[in-house]
Amino acid sequence: MDRSNSISGKTIGRLSLFRRLLTALSFEGKTHIYSHELANMAGVTAAQVRRDFMVIGYSGSPVKGYHITELIRCVSRVLDDPEGTNVAIVGVGHLGRAIMNYFQGRRPKLQIVAAFDRDEHKVNRVIQGVRSHSLSALKEVVAQRRITVAIITVPASSAQEVAEQLVEAGVRGLVNFAPVPLRLPDEVSVEDMDITMSLEKVAYFSGISDAGKERMEP
Amino acid sequence: MDRSNSISGKTIGRLSLFRRLLTALSFEGKTHIYSHELANMAGVTAAQVRRDFMVIGYSGSPVKGYHITELIRCVSRVLDDPEGTNVAIVGVGHLGRAIMNYFQGRRPKLQIVAAFDRDEHKVNRVIQGVRSHSLSALKEVVAQRRITVAIITVPASSAQEVAEQLVEAGVRGLVNFAPVPLRLPDEVSVEDMDITMSLEKVAYFSGISDAGKERMEP
DNA sequence: CTCACAGCGTTATTTTTTTCACAAGAAAAC
DNA sequence: GTTTTCTTGTGAAAAAAATAACGCTGTGAG
Ligand SMILES: NC(=O)c1ccc[n+]([C@@H]2O[C@H](COP(=O)([O-])OP(=O)(O)OC[C@H]3O[C@@H](n4cnc5c(N)ncnc54)[C@H](O)[C@@H]3O)[C@@H](O)[C@H]2O)c1
Ligand SMILES: NC(=O)c1ccc[n+]([C@@H]2O[C@H](COP(=O)([O-])OP(=O)(O)OC[C@H]3O[C@@H](n4cnc5c(N)ncnc54)[C@H](O)[C@@H]3O)[C@@H](O)[C@H]2O)c1
C-alpha cells in the first residue's frame, strides 16, 4: 500500500480534490457514495473516479458504493506523509500574506512553519502565527524545522535565485507563483501557478467559443 | 490562420509562456532564437517547441532559427482578441487585491476593468485604478464594459453562486481561485488555481522522490 | 566545389491518459 | 425463485500528448 510508486501527477491532483469533497460530505453525515456521484461533484467521469481509486488499491462495494471515511483514510495514507510536511513561504508581500492567511490550519498534515523575506522591515515578525525570518537564516531554519516544501512568492527577478537557495538547503518541492519557469534538478518537483497564463487560456477559449457570434445586449 | 480552431489547452498554455520569454529576449535585443534554446528556457523539449509553432502555422528558418518579433506577432494573433479582452474580478479581499496589484498593466490586451464585492465597505472605491462595484451592479457593468472573462476570489461558499451570476451576465471564461469545482455549462471555460491541491502534489512527489522516480508535469 | 553540419517542418512512433464495455454480484422487484 | 437493475473492478480500446526520426535546405570549412 505505502509501496505506492508511480502514481501520475494527474491522479494525485484528483485524489486531493476527491478527499476535499469527501471530507465535506462526511461532515454532512453522509457515509457512502457512488463513483458517479463523486464524479459529478468533481467534474470528471465515473470511470475516472473508479480508476483512480483502483490505482491506490481501494475497493468499494457494488451495492453501497464507497465508504466515505474509509476512503478518506486510504487517500490520506497515499497523500500525506505520516510525520506531516513542513512548508516555508518565501516572499512576504501581498500574495504571500494572502496565502498565509488562507492556508493556515487548512490541512493538518501540511503546515506553513516559516516565512522568509529579504526586506528587513518584514522579518522577525509573526504573521498568521508564522514567524518571518531574514533570508540569511534560510538554510539554518529549513534544516532545523525539517522543511521539505516551499512556496515562492517573490518577484520574478528573484525567483530562480531563491529557488536555488531553497533546493540547496534541502527543499524537494516547490509551488512557484512567480511567472518564470524555474530551472532546477529533476528530482525537485515544481508546480507553477501562473495567473497570466491561465487568464490567457480562458480568454482564448472564451473567444473561440463564439467565433461566428456577435455581441449580445449592451 | 485565424481559422484557428482546436488548438489544445496545453499548447495554448505553452504559447503564452513562449511569448513571455520571447518578449523578454526581444527587450534584450535578441532577434532570432533556435527551438532548442527556447525549449531550454521554457523547460520543454525542442520537438515540442517546433510542434507548437507548427500548430499555429509559423515557420522559422533552418539557418537563423525563429525571428523573435515576427513570432511574437504570430503568437499574439492566435492568443489575443484584437479588440482586447475585458476582465472582471469578483471578491476584493486579500487575494483579489494582490492579483489586481500584480496584474494591472501586464498584458496590454487583457485588462481588469471592474471589481465586485458583496461588502458595502469595499464598493465604490478605486483600487489599482479599477473601480469596485456592488454585486447588484454586476449584470449591468459586465454588459456595459463588455466583460467576457472573470477572476473569482470569493470564499468557497459563494463561488458557485457568483460563477452562475457571471455566466448569466455573459461571461464566457473564468479563472477560479476558490477551492471548489464549479459546475457550469460546457461552453464556459474554467481554469482552477487550487493551491491546496498544488501543495499536496508537490508534497507527495517530494516525499517519494528519494524512493522512486516520478515526473510531475507531462 | 564538396561535404559534413545544424536546424527546421513534418511524419511516424511511443507513451500517457481517458473512456468504453462488460463480467460478476447482490439487492429489489415481481 | 427468477428476473431486473444497480453497482464495482478492470482489461481493452481510443484519444491525446510527447518524443523521436528523417528528409530537406542553406552554410561554412577545407
Ligand atoms: N500566480 C498569481 O496568481 C500571482 C498573483 C500575484 C502575484 N504573483 C507573483 O507573485 C510574486 C509576488 O507578488 P506580490 O504581489 O506579493 O509582490 P510584493 O512586491 O507585494 O511582494 C514581494 C515580496 O518579496 C520580497 N522579496 C523580494 N526579493 C526577495 C528575495 N530575493 N528574497 C526574499 N524575498 C524577496 C519583497 O520584500 C516583498 O515582500 C510576483 O512574482 C508576482 O509575479 C503571482
Ligand atoms: N488559490 C490560491 O492560491 C488561493 C490563495 C488564497 C485564497 N484563495 C481563495 O480565494 C478566495 C479569497 O481568499 P481571500 O484570502 O482573498 O479571502 P478574503 O476573505 O480576504 O476575501 C474575500 C472577499 O470576497 C468578498 N465576498 C464574499 N462573498 C462574496 C460574494 N458572494 N460576492 C462577492 N464578494 C464576496 C468578501 O467581502 C471579501 O472581500 C477564497 O476562496 C480562498 O479559498 C485561493
CSV table of N, CA and C in Angstrom, one decimal, chain A residues 136-216:
chain,number,residue,atom,x,y,z
A,136,SER,N,18.9,35.3,5.2
A,136,SER,CA,20.2,34.7,5.6
A,136,SER,C,20.0,33.5,6.6
A,137,ALA,N,18.9,33.5,7.2
A,137,ALA,CA,18.6,32.3,8.1
A,137,ALA,C,18.0,31.1,7.4
A,138,LEU,N,17.8,31.3,6.0
A,138,LEU,CA,17.1,30.3,5.3
A,138,LEU,C,17.6,28.9,5.5
A,139,LYS,N,18.9,28.7,5.3
A,139,LYS,CA,19.5,27.3,5.3
A,139,LYS,C,19.3,26.7,6.7
A,140,GLU,N,19.6,27.5,7.7
A,140,GLU,CA,19.5,27.1,9.1
A,140,GLU,C,18.1,26.7,9.4
A,141,VAL,N,17.1,27.5,9.1
A,141,VAL,CA,15.7,27.3,9.5
A,141,VAL,C,15.2,26.1,8.8
A,142,VAL,N,15.5,26.0,7.5
A,142,VAL,CA,15.0,24.9,6.7
A,142,VAL,C,15.5,23.6,7.3
A,143,ALA,N,16.7,23.5,7.7
A,143,ALA,CA,17.2,22.3,8.3
A,143,ALA,C,16.6,22.0,9.6
A,144,GLN,N,16.5,23.1,10.4
A,144,GLN,CA,16.1,22.9,11.8
A,144,GLN,C,14.6,22.5,11.8
A,145,ARG,N,13.8,23.1,11.0
A,145,ARG,CA,12.3,22.8,11.0
A,145,ARG,C,12.0,21.6,10.0
A,146,ARG,N,13.0,21.1,9.4
A,146,ARG,CA,12.8,20.0,8.5
A,146,ARG,C,11.8,20.3,7.4
A,147,ILE,N,12.0,21.4,6.8
A,147,ILE,CA,11.1,21.9,5.7
A,147,ILE,C,11.5,21.3,4.4
A,148,THR,N,10.5,20.7,3.8
A,148,THR,CA,10.8,20.0,2.5
A,148,THR,C,10.0,20.6,1.3
A,149,VAL,N,9.1,21.5,1.6
A,149,VAL,CA,8.3,22.1,0.5
A,149,VAL,C,8.3,23.6,0.8
A,150,ALA,N,8.3,24.3,-0.3
A,150,ALA,CA,8.3,25.8,-0.2
A,150,ALA,C,7.4,26.4,-1.2
A,151,ILE,N,6.9,27.6,-0.9
A,151,ILE,CA,6.0,28.4,-1.8
A,151,ILE,C,6.8,29.6,-2.1
A,152,ILE,N,7.0,29.9,-3.4
A,152,ILE,CA,7.7,31.1,-3.8
A,152,ILE,C,6.8,32.2,-4.2
A,153,THR,N,6.8,33.3,-3.5
A,153,THR,CA,6.0,34.5,-3.8
A,153,THR,C,6.9,35.7,-3.8
A,154,VAL,N,8.1,35.6,-4.4
A,154,VAL,CA,9.0,36.7,-4.6
A,154,VAL,C,8.8,37.3,-6.0
A,155,PRO,N,9.3,38.5,-6.3
A,155,PRO,CA,9.2,38.9,-7.7
A,155,PRO,C,9.9,38.0,-8.7
A,156,ALA,N,9.5,38.0,-9.9
A,156,ALA,CA,10.1,37.1,-10.9
A,156,ALA,C,11.6,37.2,-11.0
A,157,SER,N,12.1,38.4,-10.8
A,157,SER,CA,13.6,38.6,-10.9
A,157,SER,C,14.4,37.8,-9.9
A,158,SER,N,13.7,37.5,-8.8
A,158,SER,CA,14.4,36.8,-7.7
A,158,SER,C,14.1,35.3,-7.6
A,159,ALA,N,13.1,34.9,-8.4
A,159,ALA,CA,12.6,33.6,-8.1
A,159,ALA,C,13.6,32.4,-8.3
A,160,GLN,N,14.4,32.5,-9.4
A,160,GLN,CA,15.3,31.5,-9.7
A,160,GLN,C,16.4,31.4,-8.6
A,161,GLU,N,16.9,32.5,-8.2
A,161,GLU,CA,17.9,32.6,-7.2
A,161,GLU,C,17.4,32.0,-5.9
A,162,VAL,N,16.2,32.4,-5.5
A,162,VAL,CA,15.5,31.9,-4.3
A,162,VAL,C,15.3,30.4,-4.4
A,163,ALA,N,14.9,29.9,-5.5
A,163,ALA,CA,14.6,28.5,-5.7
A,163,ALA,C,15.9,27.7,-5.5
A,164,GLU,N,17.0,28.2,-6.0
A,164,GLU,CA,18.2,27.5,-5.9
A,164,GLU,C,18.7,27.4,-4.5
A,165,GLN,N,18.5,28.5,-3.8
A,165,GLN,CA,18.9,28.5,-2.3
A,165,GLN,C,18.0,27.5,-1.6
A,166,LEU,N,16.8,27.5,-1.9
A,166,LEU,CA,15.9,26.5,-1.2
A,166,LEU,C,16.3,25.1,-1.5
A,167,VAL,N,16.6,24.8,-2.7
A,167,VAL,CA,17.0,23.4,-3.1
A,167,VAL,C,18.3,23.1,-2.4
A,168,GLU,N,19.2,24.0,-2.4
A,168,GLU,CA,20.5,23.9,-1.8
A,168,GLU,C,20.3,23.6,-0.3
A,169,ALA,N,19.3,24.2,0.3
A,169,ALA,CA,19.0,24.0,1.7
A,169,ALA,C,18.3,22.7,2.0
A,170,GLY,N,17.8,22.0,1.0
A,170,GLY,CA,17.3,20.7,1.2
A,170,GLY,C,15.8,20.6,0.8
A,171,VAL,N,15.2,21.6,0.3
A,171,VAL,CA,13.8,21.6,-0.1
A,171,VAL,C,13.6,20.7,-1.4
A,172,ARG,N,12.6,19.9,-1.4
A,172,ARG,CA,12.4,18.9,-2.5
A,172,ARG,C,11.2,19.3,-3.4
A,173,GLY,N,10.4,20.2,-3.0
A,173,GLY,CA,9.2,20.5,-3.8
A,173,GLY,C,8.9,22.0,-3.7
A,174,LEU,N,8.4,22.6,-4.8
A,174,LEU,CA,8.1,24.0,-4.8
A,174,LEU,C,6.8,24.3,-5.5
A,175,VAL,N,6.1,25.2,-4.9
A,175,VAL,CA,5.0,25.8,-5.6
A,175,VAL,C,5.4,27.2,-6.0
A,176,ASN,N,5.4,27.5,-7.2
A,176,ASN,CA,6.0,28.7,-7.7
A,176,ASN,C,5.0,29.7,-8.3
A,177,PHE,N,4.8,30.8,-7.6
A,177,PHE,CA,3.9,31.8,-8.1
A,177,PHE,C,4.5,32.9,-9.0
A,178,ALA,N,5.8,32.9,-9.1
A,178,ALA,CA,6.4,33.9,-9.9
A,178,ALA,C,6.3,33.4,-11.4
A,179,PRO,N,6.1,34.4,-12.3
A,179,PRO,CA,5.8,34.0,-13.7
A,179,PRO,C,7.1,33.7,-14.4
A,180,VAL,N,7.9,32.8,-13.9
A,180,VAL,CA,9.1,32.4,-14.7
A,180,VAL,C,9.3,30.9,-14.4
A,181,PRO,N,9.7,30.2,-15.5
A,181,PRO,CA,9.9,28.8,-15.3
A,181,PRO,C,11.2,28.6,-14.5
A,182,LEU,N,11.2,27.8,-13.5
A,182,LEU,CA,12.4,27.5,-12.7
A,182,LEU,C,13.3,26.4,-13.3
A,183,ARG,N,14.5,26.6,-13.4
A,183,ARG,CA,15.4,25.6,-13.9
A,183,ARG,C,16.1,24.9,-12.7
A,184,LEU,N,15.7,23.7,-12.4
A,184,LEU,CA,16.2,23.0,-11.2
A,184,LEU,C,16.4,21.5,-11.5
A,185,PRO,N,17.2,20.9,-10.6
A,185,PRO,CA,17.4,19.4,-10.8
A,185,PRO,C,16.1,18.7,-11.0
A,186,ASP,N,16.1,17.6,-11.7
A,186,ASP,CA,14.9,16.8,-12.0
A,186,ASP,C,14.2,16.3,-10.7
A,187,GLU,N,15.0,16.0,-9.7
A,187,GLU,CA,14.4,15.4,-8.6
A,187,GLU,C,13.6,16.4,-7.7
A,188,VAL,N,13.6,17.6,-8.1
A,188,VAL,CA,12.8,18.6,-7.4
A,188,VAL,C,11.5,18.8,-8.1
A,189,SER,N,10.4,18.6,-7.5
A,189,SER,CA,9.1,18.8,-8.2
A,189,SER,C,8.6,20.2,-8.0
A,190,VAL,N,8.2,20.7,-9.1
A,190,VAL,CA,7.7,22.1,-9.2
A,190,VAL,C,6.3,22.2,-9.8
A,191,GLU,N,5.5,23.0,-9.1
A,191,GLU,CA,4.2,23.2,-9.6
A,191,GLU,C,4.1,24.8,-9.8
A,192,ASP,N,3.8,25.2,-11.0
A,192,ASP,CA,3.7,26.6,-11.3
A,192,ASP,C,2.3,27.1,-11.3
A,193,MET,N,2.1,28.2,-10.6
A,193,MET,CA,0.8,28.9,-10.5
A,193,MET,C,0.9,30.2,-11.3
A,194,ASP,N,0.5,30.1,-12.6
A,194,ASP,CA,0.8,31.2,-13.4
A,194,ASP,C,-0.5,31.9,-13.9
A,195,ILE,N,-0.9,33.0,-13.2
A,195,ILE,CA,-2.2,33.5,-13.5
A,195,ILE,C,-2.3,34.2,-14.8
A,196,THR,N,-1.2,34.7,-15.3
A,196,THR,CA,-1.2,35.3,-16.6
A,196,THR,C,-1.5,34.2,-17.7
A,197,MET,N,-0.9,33.1,-17.5
A,197,MET,CA,-1.1,32.0,-18.5
A,197,MET,C,-2.6,31.5,-18.4
A,198,SER,N,-3.1,31.4,-17.2
A,198,SER,CA,-4.4,30.9,-17.0
A,198,SER,C,-5.4,31.9,-17.6
A,199,LEU,N,-5.2,33.2,-17.4
A,199,LEU,CA,-6.1,34.2,-18.0
A,199,LEU,C,-6.0,34.1,-19.5
A,200,GLU,N,-4.8,34.0,-20.0
A,200,GLU,CA,-4.7,33.9,-21.5
A,200,GLU,C,-5.4,32.7,-22.0
A,201,LYS,N,-5.3,31.6,-21.3
A,201,LYS,CA,-6.0,30.4,-21.7
A,201,LYS,C,-7.5,30.6,-21.8
A,202,VAL,N,-8.1,31.1,-20.7
A,202,VAL,CA,-9.5,31.2,-20.7
A,202,VAL,C,-10.0,32.3,-21.7
A,203,ALA,N,-9.2,33.3,-21.8
A,203,ALA,CA,-9.5,34.4,-22.8
A,203,ALA,C,-9.5,33.8,-24.2
A,204,TYR,N,-8.6,32.9,-24.5
A,204,TYR,CA,-8.5,32.3,-25.8
A,204,TYR,C,-9.8,31.4,-26.0
A,205,PHE,N,-10.0,30.5,-25.0
A,205,PHE,CA,-11.2,29.6,-25.2
A,205,PHE,C,-12.5,30.3,-25.2
A,206,SER,N,-12.6,31.3,-24.4
A,206,SER,CA,-13.9,32.1,-24.3
A,206,SER,C,-14.1,32.8,-25.6
A,207,GLY,N,-13.0,33.2,-26.3
A,207,GLY,CA,-13.1,33.9,-27.5
A,207,GLY,C,-13.5,33.0,-28.7
A,208,ILE,N,-13.0,31.8,-28.7
A,208,ILE,CA,-13.3,31.0,-29.9
A,208,ILE,C,-14.6,30.3,-29.8
A,209,SER,N,-15.2,30.3,-28.5
A,209,SER,CA,-16.4,29.6,-28.4
A,209,SER,C,-17.6,30.2,-29.1
A,210,ASP,N,-17.4,31.6,-29.3
A,210,ASP,CA,-18.5,32.2,-30.1
A,210,ASP,C,-17.8,32.9,-31.4
A,211,ALA,N,-17.1,32.0,-32.1
A,211,ALA,CA,-16.4,32.5,-33.2
A,211,ALA,C,-17.3,33.3,-34.2
A,212,GLY,N,-18.4,32.7,-34.6
A,212,GLY,CA,-19.3,33.3,-35.5
A,212,GLY,C,-20.3,34.3,-34.9
A,213,LYS,N,-20.5,34.2,-33.6
A,213,LYS,CA,-21.5,35.0,-33.0
A,213,LYS,C,-21.0,36.5,-32.8
A,214,GLU,N,-22.0,37.3,-32.7
A,214,GLU,CA,-21.7,38.7,-32.4
A,214,GLU,C,-22.0,39.0,-30.9
A,215,ARG,N,-21.9,40.2,-30.6
A,215,ARG,CA,-22.1,40.7,-29.2
A,215,ARG,C,-23.5,40.6,-28.8
A,216,MET,N,-23.8,40.4,-27.5
A,216,MET,CA,-25.2,40.4,-27.1
A,216,MET,C,-25.6,41.9,-26.7
